[in-house]
GROMACS .gro file of C-alpha atoms in nm:
model
  427
    1UNK     CA    1   0.390   2.287   5.893
    2UNK     CA    2   0.681   2.077   5.842
    3UNK     CA    3   1.016   1.990   6.018
    4UNK     CA    4   1.323   2.096   5.786
    5UNK     CA    5   1.482   1.820   5.545
    6UNK     CA    6   1.793   1.897   5.738
    7UNK     CA    7   1.896   1.916   6.094
    8UNK     CA    8   1.982   2.294   6.165
    9UNK     CA    9   2.348   2.348   6.283
   10UNK     CA   10   2.265   2.450   6.666
   11UNK     CA   11   2.466   2.671   6.884
   12UNK     CA   12   2.440   2.590   7.274
   13UNK     CA   13   2.391   2.888   7.483
   14UNK     CA   14   2.749   2.966   7.579
   15UNK     CA   15   2.816   3.018   7.179
   16UNK     CA   16   2.944   2.624   7.134
   17UNK     CA   17   2.876   2.421   6.825
   18UNK     CA   18   2.663   2.122   6.901
   19UNK     CA   19   2.782   1.822   6.713
   20UNK     CA   20   2.594   1.708   6.410
   21UNK     CA   21   2.461   1.400   6.597
   22UNK     CA   22   2.343   1.658   6.895
   23UNK     CA   23   2.203   1.905   6.625
   24UNK     CA   24   1.993   1.635   6.424
   25UNK     CA   25   1.870   1.433   6.805
   26UNK     CA   26   1.725   1.766   6.915
   27UNK     CA   27   1.549   1.856   6.608
   28UNK     CA   28   1.406   1.524   6.534
   29UNK     CA   29   1.259   1.531   6.875
   30UNK     CA   30   1.127   1.893   6.840
   31UNK     CA   31   0.952   1.833   6.533
   32UNK     CA   32   0.827   1.502   6.650
   33UNK     CA   33   0.667   1.646   6.972
   34UNK     CA   34   0.490   1.946   6.731
   35UNK     CA   35   0.351   1.686   6.504
   36UNK     CA   36   0.230   1.467   6.804
   37UNK     CA   37   0.074   1.826   6.957
   38UNK     CA   38  -0.094   1.914   6.581
   39UNK     CA   39  -0.251   1.546   6.652
   40UNK     CA   40  -0.353   1.554   7.004
   41UNK     CA   41  -0.501   1.929   6.952
   42UNK     CA   42  -0.690   1.821   6.645
   43UNK     CA   43  -0.846   1.480   6.843
   44UNK     CA   44  -0.882   1.664   7.181
   45UNK     CA   45  -0.988   2.079   7.120
   46UNK     CA   46  -1.252   2.054   7.349
   47UNK     CA   47  -1.140   1.910   7.615
   48UNK     CA   48  -0.821   2.085   7.660
   49UNK     CA   49  -0.801   2.441   7.926
   50UNK     CA   50  -0.777   2.707   7.753
   51UNK     CA   51  -0.471   2.826   7.907
   52UNK     CA   52  -0.257   2.541   7.814
   53UNK     CA   53   0.053   2.628   7.590
   54UNK     CA   54   0.259   2.444   7.338
   55UNK     CA   55   0.545   2.472   7.597
   56UNK     CA   56   0.290   2.304   7.884
   57UNK     CA   57   0.274   1.990   7.622
   58UNK     CA   58   0.657   1.983   7.527
   59UNK     CA   59   0.732   1.980   7.929
   60UNK     CA   60   0.445   1.671   7.968
   61UNK     CA   61   0.583   1.493   7.671
   62UNK     CA   62   0.995   1.503   7.745
   63UNK     CA   63   0.848   1.370   8.107
   64UNK     CA   64   0.661   1.068   7.921
   65UNK     CA   65   0.944   1.016   7.718
   66UNK     CA   66   1.175   1.024   8.019
   67UNK     CA   67   1.411   1.211   7.788
   68UNK     CA   68   1.761   1.271   7.938
   69UNK     CA   69   1.794   1.633   8.146
   70UNK     CA   70   2.056   1.746   7.868
   71UNK     CA   71   1.875   1.678   7.566
   72UNK     CA   72   1.528   1.752   7.701
   73UNK     CA   73   1.688   2.139   7.821
   74UNK     CA   74   1.811   2.132   7.471
   75UNK     CA   75   1.489   2.078   7.321
   76UNK     CA   76   1.287   2.300   7.566
   77UNK     CA   77   1.530   2.595   7.455
   78UNK     CA   78   1.533   2.500   7.067
   79UNK     CA   79   1.136   2.491   7.061
   80UNK     CA   80   1.118   2.845   7.181
   81UNK     CA   81   1.196   2.888   6.765
   82UNK     CA   82   0.844   2.784   6.753
   83UNK     CA   83   0.770   3.190   6.763
   84UNK     CA   84   0.956   3.229   6.459
   85UNK     CA   85   0.659   3.083   6.257
   86UNK     CA   86   0.375   3.265   6.435
   87UNK     CA   87   0.489   3.573   6.572
   88UNK     CA   88   0.441   3.483   6.902
   89UNK     CA   89   0.592   3.321   7.194
   90UNK     CA   90   0.556   2.937   7.260
   91UNK     CA   91   0.421   3.037   7.624
   92UNK     CA   92   0.164   3.178   7.482
   93UNK     CA   93   0.061   2.920   7.198
   94UNK     CA   94  -0.251   2.777   7.254
   95UNK     CA   95  -0.269   2.375   7.235
   96UNK     CA   96  -0.628   2.423   7.254
   97UNK     CA   97  -0.632   2.585   6.918
   98UNK     CA   98  -0.259   2.455   6.786
   99UNK     CA   99  -0.454   2.274   6.512
  100UNK     CA  100  -0.548   2.531   6.363
  101UNK     CA  101  -0.168   2.642   6.301
  102UNK     CA  102  -0.105   2.326   6.112
  103UNK     CA  103  -0.085   2.447   5.735
  104UNK     CA  104   0.030   2.275   5.392
  105UNK     CA  105   0.371   2.142   5.302
  106UNK     CA  106   0.530   2.325   5.089
  107UNK     CA  107  -0.415   3.512   3.542
  108UNK     CA  108  -0.376   3.844   3.477
  109UNK     CA  109  -0.624   4.105   3.588
  110UNK     CA  110  -0.800   4.328   3.296
  111UNK     CA  111  -1.027   4.596   3.255
  112UNK     CA  112  -0.944   4.673   3.632
  113UNK     CA  113  -0.836   5.022   3.774
  114UNK     CA  114  -0.555   4.948   4.068
  115UNK     CA  115  -0.499   5.242   4.265
  116UNK     CA  116  -0.191   5.239   4.497
  117UNK     CA  117  -0.098   5.461   4.801
  118UNK     CA  118  -0.456   5.534   4.845
  119UNK     CA  119  -0.591   5.450   5.172
  120UNK     CA  120  -0.901   5.400   5.285
  121UNK     CA  121  -1.035   5.524   5.610
  122UNK     CA  122  -1.432   5.474   5.596
  123UNK     CA  123  -1.697   5.257   5.449
  124UNK     CA  124  -2.037   5.323   5.471
  125UNK     CA  125  -2.247   4.987   5.409
  126UNK     CA  126  -2.600   4.946   5.340
  127UNK     CA  127  -2.853   4.835   5.599
  128UNK     CA  128  -2.961   4.470   5.570
  129UNK     CA  129  -3.325   4.409   5.375
  130UNK     CA  130  -3.602   4.420   5.628
  131UNK     CA  131  -3.703   4.100   5.518
  132UNK     CA  132  -3.662   3.853   5.221
  133UNK     CA  133  -3.962   3.991   5.071
  134UNK     CA  134  -3.793   4.306   5.021
  135UNK     CA  135  -3.703   4.354   4.652
  136UNK     CA  136  -3.598   4.689   4.636
  137UNK     CA  137  -3.281   4.808   4.470
  138UNK     CA  138  -3.008   4.732   4.730
  139UNK     CA  139  -2.838   5.109   4.781
  140UNK     CA  140  -2.422   5.082   4.686
  141UNK     CA  141  -2.172   5.082   4.946
  142UNK     CA  142  -1.970   5.413   4.971
  143UNK     CA  143  -1.590   5.428   5.102
  144UNK     CA  144  -1.409   5.767   5.136
  145UNK     CA  145  -1.045   5.805   5.132
  146UNK     CA  146  -0.740   5.979   5.338
  147UNK     CA  147  -0.773   6.216   5.030
  148UNK     CA  148  -1.132   6.301   5.083
  149UNK     CA  149  -1.265   6.134   4.787
  150UNK     CA  150  -1.580   5.912   4.781
  151UNK     CA  151  -1.665   5.644   4.572
  152UNK     CA  152  -1.915   5.393   4.522
  153UNK     CA  153  -1.941   5.042   4.461
  154UNK     CA  154  -2.223   4.781   4.428
  155UNK     CA  155  -1.982   4.553   4.646
  156UNK     CA  156  -1.667   4.571   4.875
  157UNK     CA  157  -1.414   4.324   4.944
  158UNK     CA  158  -1.193   4.416   5.271
  159UNK     CA  159  -0.839   4.251   5.257
  160UNK     CA  160  -0.719   4.474   5.489
  161UNK     CA  161  -0.493   4.254   5.754
  162UNK     CA  162  -0.648   4.152   6.092
  163UNK     CA  163  -0.425   4.352   6.304
  164UNK     CA  164  -0.542   4.672   6.104
  165UNK     CA  165  -0.923   4.566   6.167
  166UNK     CA  166  -0.867   4.500   6.553
  167UNK     CA  167  -0.721   4.885   6.558
  168UNK     CA  168  -0.987   5.061   6.322
  169UNK     CA  169  -1.308   4.809   6.261
  170UNK     CA  170  -1.480   5.040   6.542
  171UNK     CA  171  -1.428   5.325   6.374
  172UNK     CA  172  -1.421   5.275   6.022
  173UNK     CA  173  -1.715   5.091   5.948
  174UNK     CA  174  -2.060   5.295   5.928
  175UNK     CA  175  -2.308   5.117   6.049
  176UNK     CA  176  -2.084   4.936   6.296
  177UNK     CA  177  -1.961   4.592   6.191
  178UNK     CA  178  -2.234   4.309   6.325
  179UNK     CA  179  -2.192   4.183   6.669
  180UNK     CA  180  -2.039   3.866   6.562
  181UNK     CA  181  -1.805   4.007   6.334
  182UNK     CA  182  -1.642   4.240   6.622
  183UNK     CA  183  -1.621   3.974   6.823
  184UNK     CA  184  -1.415   3.730   6.564
  185UNK     CA  185  -1.199   4.027   6.471
  186UNK     CA  186  -1.108   4.085   6.890
  187UNK     CA  187  -1.056   3.749   6.950
  188UNK     CA  188  -0.819   3.577   6.713
  189UNK     CA  189  -0.494   3.692   6.797
  190UNK     CA  190  -0.242   3.859   6.607
  191UNK     CA  191   0.129   3.787   6.586
  192UNK     CA  192   0.463   4.010   6.550
  193UNK     CA  193   0.744   3.875   6.310
  194UNK     CA  194   0.996   4.039   6.167
  195UNK     CA  195   1.262   3.958   5.941
  196UNK     CA  196   1.616   4.057   5.894
  197UNK     CA  197   1.849   4.001   5.550
  198UNK     CA  198   2.201   4.047   5.577
  199UNK     CA  199   2.397   3.979   5.248
  200UNK     CA  200   2.799   3.955   5.283
  201UNK     CA  201   3.081   3.990   4.967
  202UNK     CA  202   3.111   3.612   4.985
  203UNK     CA  203   2.928   3.303   5.234
  204UNK     CA  204   3.202   3.318   5.469
  205UNK     CA  205   3.079   3.027   5.687
  206UNK     CA  206   3.099   2.756   5.392
  207UNK     CA  207   3.426   2.569   5.360
  208UNK     CA  208   3.632   2.682   5.039
  209UNK     CA  209   3.426   2.519   4.802
  210UNK     CA  210   3.566   2.285   4.516
  211UNK     CA  211   3.566   2.382   4.163
  212UNK     CA  212   3.264   2.189   4.074
  213UNK     CA  213   3.078   2.212   4.422
  214UNK     CA  214   2.887   2.495   4.283
  215UNK     CA  215   2.945   2.712   4.623
  216UNK     CA  216   2.862   2.426   4.863
  217UNK     CA  217   3.119   2.276   5.122
  218UNK     CA  218   3.331   2.029   4.940
  219UNK     CA  219   3.067   1.935   4.759
  220UNK     CA  220   2.836   1.874   5.019
  221UNK     CA  221   2.549   2.153   5.143
  222UNK     CA  222   2.594   2.290   5.466
  223UNK     CA  223   2.306   2.281   5.727
  224UNK     CA  224   1.971   2.499   5.592
  225UNK     CA  225   1.939   2.649   5.913
  226UNK     CA  226   2.130   2.769   6.221
  227UNK     CA  227   1.995   2.808   6.554
  228UNK     CA  228   2.135   2.973   6.895
  229UNK     CA  229   1.969   2.876   7.191
  230UNK     CA  230   1.967   3.133   7.470
  231UNK     CA  231   2.263   3.285   7.463
  232UNK     CA  232   2.442   3.398   7.790
  233UNK     CA  233   2.701   3.608   7.612
  234UNK     CA  234   2.455   3.852   7.485
  235UNK     CA  235   2.249   4.069   7.734
  236UNK     CA  236   1.896   3.998   7.634
  237UNK     CA  237   2.004   3.607   7.622
  238UNK     CA  238   1.739   3.593   7.326
  239UNK     CA  239   1.727   3.255   7.115
  240UNK     CA  240   1.745   3.338   6.707
  241UNK     CA  241   1.755   3.141   6.421
  242UNK     CA  242   1.852   3.208   6.024
  243UNK     CA  243   1.823   3.062   5.725
  244UNK     CA  244   2.110   3.075   5.493
  245UNK     CA  245   2.009   3.140   5.149
  246UNK     CA  246   2.359   3.015   5.022
  247UNK     CA  247   2.242   2.648   5.052
  248UNK     CA  248   1.960   2.712   4.787
  249UNK     CA  249   2.001   2.530   4.493
  250UNK     CA  250   2.199   2.676   4.194
  251UNK     CA  251   2.143   2.972   4.026
  252UNK     CA  252   1.935   3.118   4.323
  253UNK     CA  253   2.190   3.070   4.613
  254UNK     CA  254   2.382   3.375   4.722
  255UNK     CA  255   2.568   3.496   5.057
  256UNK     CA  256   2.231   3.642   5.234
  257UNK     CA  257   2.119   3.513   5.611
  258UNK     CA  258   1.778   3.554   5.674
  259UNK     CA  259   1.693   3.623   6.052
  260UNK     CA  260   1.367   3.550   6.217
  261UNK     CA  261   1.277   3.744   6.521
  262UNK     CA  262   0.973   3.771   6.719
  263UNK     CA  263   0.796   3.948   7.025
  264UNK     CA  264   0.971   4.213   7.259
  265UNK     CA  265   1.277   4.132   7.045
  266UNK     CA  266   1.137   4.244   6.702
  267UNK     CA  267   1.015   4.527   6.874
  268UNK     CA  268   1.345   4.661   6.992
  269UNK     CA  269   1.492   4.600   6.718
  270UNK     CA  270   1.266   4.739   6.468
  271UNK     CA  271   1.269   5.034   6.731
  272UNK     CA  272   1.627   5.111   6.615
  273UNK     CA  273   1.572   5.148   6.275
  274UNK     CA  274   1.228   5.249   6.198
  275UNK     CA  275   1.336   5.640   6.192
  276UNK     CA  276   1.635   5.585   5.980
  277UNK     CA  277   1.680   5.527   5.609
  278UNK     CA  278   1.697   5.165   5.425
  279UNK     CA  279   1.957   5.287   5.239
  280UNK     CA  280   2.133   5.478   5.473
  281UNK     CA  281   2.522   5.337   5.619
  282UNK     CA  282   2.353   5.374   5.977
  283UNK     CA  283   2.062   5.143   5.903
  284UNK     CA  284   2.330   4.862   5.747
  285UNK     CA  285   2.559   4.910   6.042
  286UNK     CA  286   2.283   4.907   6.331
  287UNK     CA  287   2.121   4.583   6.190
  288UNK     CA  288   2.482   4.410   6.124
  289UNK     CA  289   2.625   4.555   6.502
  290UNK     CA  290   2.306   4.410   6.672
  291UNK     CA  291   2.343   4.054   6.481
  292UNK     CA  292   2.709   4.015   6.445
  293UNK     CA  293   2.712   3.832   6.837
  294UNK     CA  294   2.526   3.566   6.672
  295UNK     CA  295   2.717   3.562   6.289
  296UNK     CA  296   3.024   3.586   6.467
  297UNK     CA  297   3.001   3.247   6.561
  298UNK     CA  298   2.940   3.072   6.218
  299UNK     CA  299   3.262   2.912   6.070
  300UNK     CA  300   3.539   3.079   5.934
  301UNK     CA  301   3.442   3.398   6.079
  302UNK     CA  302   3.722   3.688   6.104
  303UNK     CA  303   3.632   4.032   6.254
  304UNK     CA  304   3.934   4.199   6.000
  305UNK     CA  305   3.791   4.026   5.713
  306UNK     CA  306   3.606   4.210   5.476
  307UNK     CA  307   3.422   3.893   5.366
  308UNK     CA  308   3.265   3.914   5.719
  309UNK     CA  309   3.133   4.235   5.708
  310UNK     CA  310   2.772   4.311   5.563
  311UNK     CA  311   2.726   4.519   5.233
  312UNK     CA  312   2.360   4.526   5.253
  313UNK     CA  313   2.050   4.478   5.483
  314UNK     CA  314   1.740   4.495   5.465
  315UNK     CA  315   1.477   4.427   5.760
  316UNK     CA  316   1.064   4.424   5.763
  317UNK     CA  317   0.879   4.656   6.020
  318UNK     CA  318   0.520   4.530   6.071
  319UNK     CA  319   0.549   4.689   6.379
  320UNK     CA  320   0.540   5.030   6.278
  321UNK     CA  321   0.328   5.018   6.021
  322UNK     CA  322  -0.020   5.113   6.101
  323UNK     CA  323  -0.151   4.973   5.756
  324UNK     CA  324  -0.063   4.641   5.836
  325UNK     CA  325  -0.228   4.669   6.221
  326UNK     CA  326   0.146   4.723   6.379
  327UNK     CA  327   0.160   4.319   6.373
  328UNK     CA  328   0.248   4.030   6.109
  329UNK     CA  329  -0.053   3.787   6.082
  330UNK     CA  330  -0.302   3.568   6.306
  331UNK     CA  331  -0.185   3.354   6.552
  332UNK     CA  332  -0.371   3.146   6.836
  333UNK     CA  333  -0.285   3.198   7.188
  334UNK     CA  334  -0.366   3.128   7.522
  335UNK     CA  335  -0.667   3.229   7.723
  336UNK     CA  336  -0.881   3.308   7.430
  337UNK     CA  337  -1.215   3.224   7.559
  338UNK     CA  338  -1.500   3.072   7.277
  339UNK     CA  339  -1.405   2.903   6.971
  340UNK     CA  340  -1.161   3.030   6.702
  341UNK     CA  341  -1.247   2.830   6.417
  342UNK     CA  342  -1.609   3.005   6.450
  343UNK     CA  343  -1.481   3.314   6.491
  344UNK     CA  344  -1.243   3.263   6.171
  345UNK     CA  345  -1.574   3.108   5.984
  346UNK     CA  346  -1.747   3.438   6.085
  347UNK     CA  347  -1.525   3.617   5.937
  348UNK     CA  348  -1.504   3.397   5.607
  349UNK     CA  349  -1.864   3.435   5.602
  350UNK     CA  350  -1.824   3.850   5.644
  351UNK     CA  351  -2.161   4.057   5.589
  352UNK     CA  352  -2.260   4.007   5.203
  353UNK     CA  353  -2.632   4.113   5.293
  354UNK     CA  354  -2.467   4.478   5.334
  355UNK     CA  355  -2.220   4.402   5.034
  356UNK     CA  356  -1.945   4.430   5.302
  357UNK     CA  357  -1.699   4.140   5.219
  358UNK     CA  358  -1.385   4.021   5.372
  359UNK     CA  359  -1.065   3.841   5.280
  360UNK     CA  360  -0.697   3.795   5.379
  361UNK     CA  361  -0.483   3.531   5.555
  362UNK     CA  362  -0.736   3.526   5.842
  363UNK     CA  363  -1.023   3.417   5.650
  364UNK     CA  364  -0.842   3.138   5.452
  365UNK     CA  365  -0.907   2.766   5.490
  366UNK     CA  366  -0.752   2.638   5.773
  367UNK     CA  367  -0.474   2.473   5.610
  368UNK     CA  368  -0.394   2.813   5.475
  369UNK     CA  369  -0.425   3.013   5.779
  370UNK     CA  370  -0.128   3.278   5.805
  371UNK     CA  371   0.026   3.219   5.425
  372UNK     CA  372   0.033   3.399   5.127
  373UNK     CA  373  -0.140   3.093   4.984
  374UNK     CA  374  -0.408   3.084   5.216
  375UNK     CA  375  -0.450   3.474   5.166
  376UNK     CA  376  -0.485   3.378   4.788
  377UNK     CA  377  -0.737   3.119   4.829
  378UNK     CA  378  -0.949   3.331   5.049
  379UNK     CA  379  -0.976   3.590   4.768
  380UNK     CA  380  -1.066   3.340   4.480
  381UNK     CA  381  -1.342   3.232   4.755
  382UNK     CA  382  -1.499   3.559   4.823
  383UNK     CA  383  -1.502   3.667   4.471
  384UNK     CA  384  -1.648   3.349   4.340
  385UNK     CA  385  -1.938   3.453   4.595
  386UNK     CA  386  -1.985   3.797   4.541
  387UNK     CA  387  -1.987   3.731   4.158
  388UNK     CA  388  -2.237   3.476   4.206
  389UNK     CA  389  -2.502   3.738   4.310
  390UNK     CA  390  -2.408   3.926   3.964
  391UNK     CA  391  -2.308   3.584   3.735
  392UNK     CA  392  -2.469   3.324   3.869
  393UNK     CA  393  -2.318   2.994   4.081
  394UNK     CA  394  -2.191   3.078   4.406
  395UNK     CA  395  -2.311   3.376   4.622
  396UNK     CA  396  -2.639   3.480   4.759
  397UNK     CA  397  -2.443   3.587   5.047
  398UNK     CA  398  -2.387   3.198   5.168
  399UNK     CA  399  -2.079   2.994   5.145
  400UNK     CA  400  -2.086   2.789   4.800
  401UNK     CA  401  -1.905   2.468   4.702
  402UNK     CA  402  -1.904   2.144   4.908
  403UNK     CA  403  -1.813   2.268   5.228
  404UNK     CA  404  -1.487   2.327   5.403
  405UNK     CA  405  -1.334   1.989   5.375
  406UNK     CA  406  -1.375   1.968   5.037
  407UNK     CA  407  -1.258   2.318   4.958
  408UNK     CA  408  -0.956   2.219   5.226
  409UNK     CA  409  -0.886   1.891   5.035
  410UNK     CA  410  -0.892   2.060   4.674
  411UNK     CA  411  -0.618   2.371   4.857
  412UNK     CA  412  -0.384   2.087   4.920
  413UNK     CA  413  -0.352   1.997   4.557
  414UNK     CA  414  -0.246   2.314   4.463
  415UNK     CA  415   0.008   2.556   4.560
  416UNK     CA  416   0.239   2.573   4.858
  417UNK     CA  417   0.187   2.805   5.146
  418UNK     CA  418   0.453   3.038   5.339
  419UNK     CA  419   0.406   3.231   5.656
  420UNK     CA  420   0.406   3.623   5.529
  421UNK     CA  421   0.544   3.876   5.677
  422UNK     CA  422   0.253   4.121   5.670
  423UNK     CA  423  -0.009   4.300   5.419
  424UNK     CA  424  -0.121   4.606   5.334
  425UNK     CA  425  -0.510   4.736   5.309
  426UNK     CA  426  -0.722   4.702   5.010
  427UNK     CA  427  -1.074   4.754   4.973
   0.00000   0.00000   0.00000
């Protein structure tokens, strides 16, 4: 997780735009403390109380640094945007396991039968061998779909999201999952992050561009992020942030604002649209009306101008998606007993003795947790292990290769991870 390359534009609780110096000062201090929190959590995880949160760490550091009260208050408001990265509030972000949130900076499939819209409702895995001397042919694993089809396989890799496992693992698996796996699924928290895209006829928030500026403001790109701090002019007072997709480099820039929401606000917003067809005028109007108090503060907004009225909208709705487990991805909250890194490792190992393996962002190398790249890595790893049982190399139901440290070092050299907004069920 890294700080934005440029300072965001920030609106204070009264709706006033902070100066670029104030925004830069607040953003730099906030991300500096986040970096300190990663380092502190890495070094002191064993001794940090389970109920200590990232917000507690911010308060301590701001006091230690003797930050003036107005700036400290702005940073405490701005740091609540951390929830938009993990899908949960900063008050619940565990400092003890904060190190697990640190991420990296930024083939074709042949001879495979891919079935879409086919939900798996039960999995019957084989019983473990009675002893190491048992050389009998292992039984196959049977899965049943929602349509009642029953299929048999030698090995099954579950890429179901953690949220789905939380809701269905007790009823889906026969025999029940081993106690260690059930405990791991219960211990790891699951976030709720939602994204909303609003597209306008033009990027009205940009100053009139020069002929050679490619859509930028007088040849200079505007801030990539905008934050609204605990707005007092909106009944729910919920802070929000957005990304200006108009600030992407040519030819990828387009007049779209990407808003991030989490927690109760995400639940409320999605409840307004979950029953509406995404192509309906009411869907667009609902999202536009809800977010208007925010984007109406952007430069050059005029209520009477058609350029300032969204023409398209799209929102995720993982909160109401059963296959996503009514959420987005794993996070690590306060008050969780045990060792969450051990829980991740337990899921990573799976139950190979039963022919049952797990993949997904919640089983990724630590630097890839909660990212699409991490989910990809986890699939590659488990494919090598399961395939090794039949083709040699890694496998035998154990982790292969040079261990977690070597695997994460290799992972750091390939690809860029980004937080995702949910996933589907695969088996």
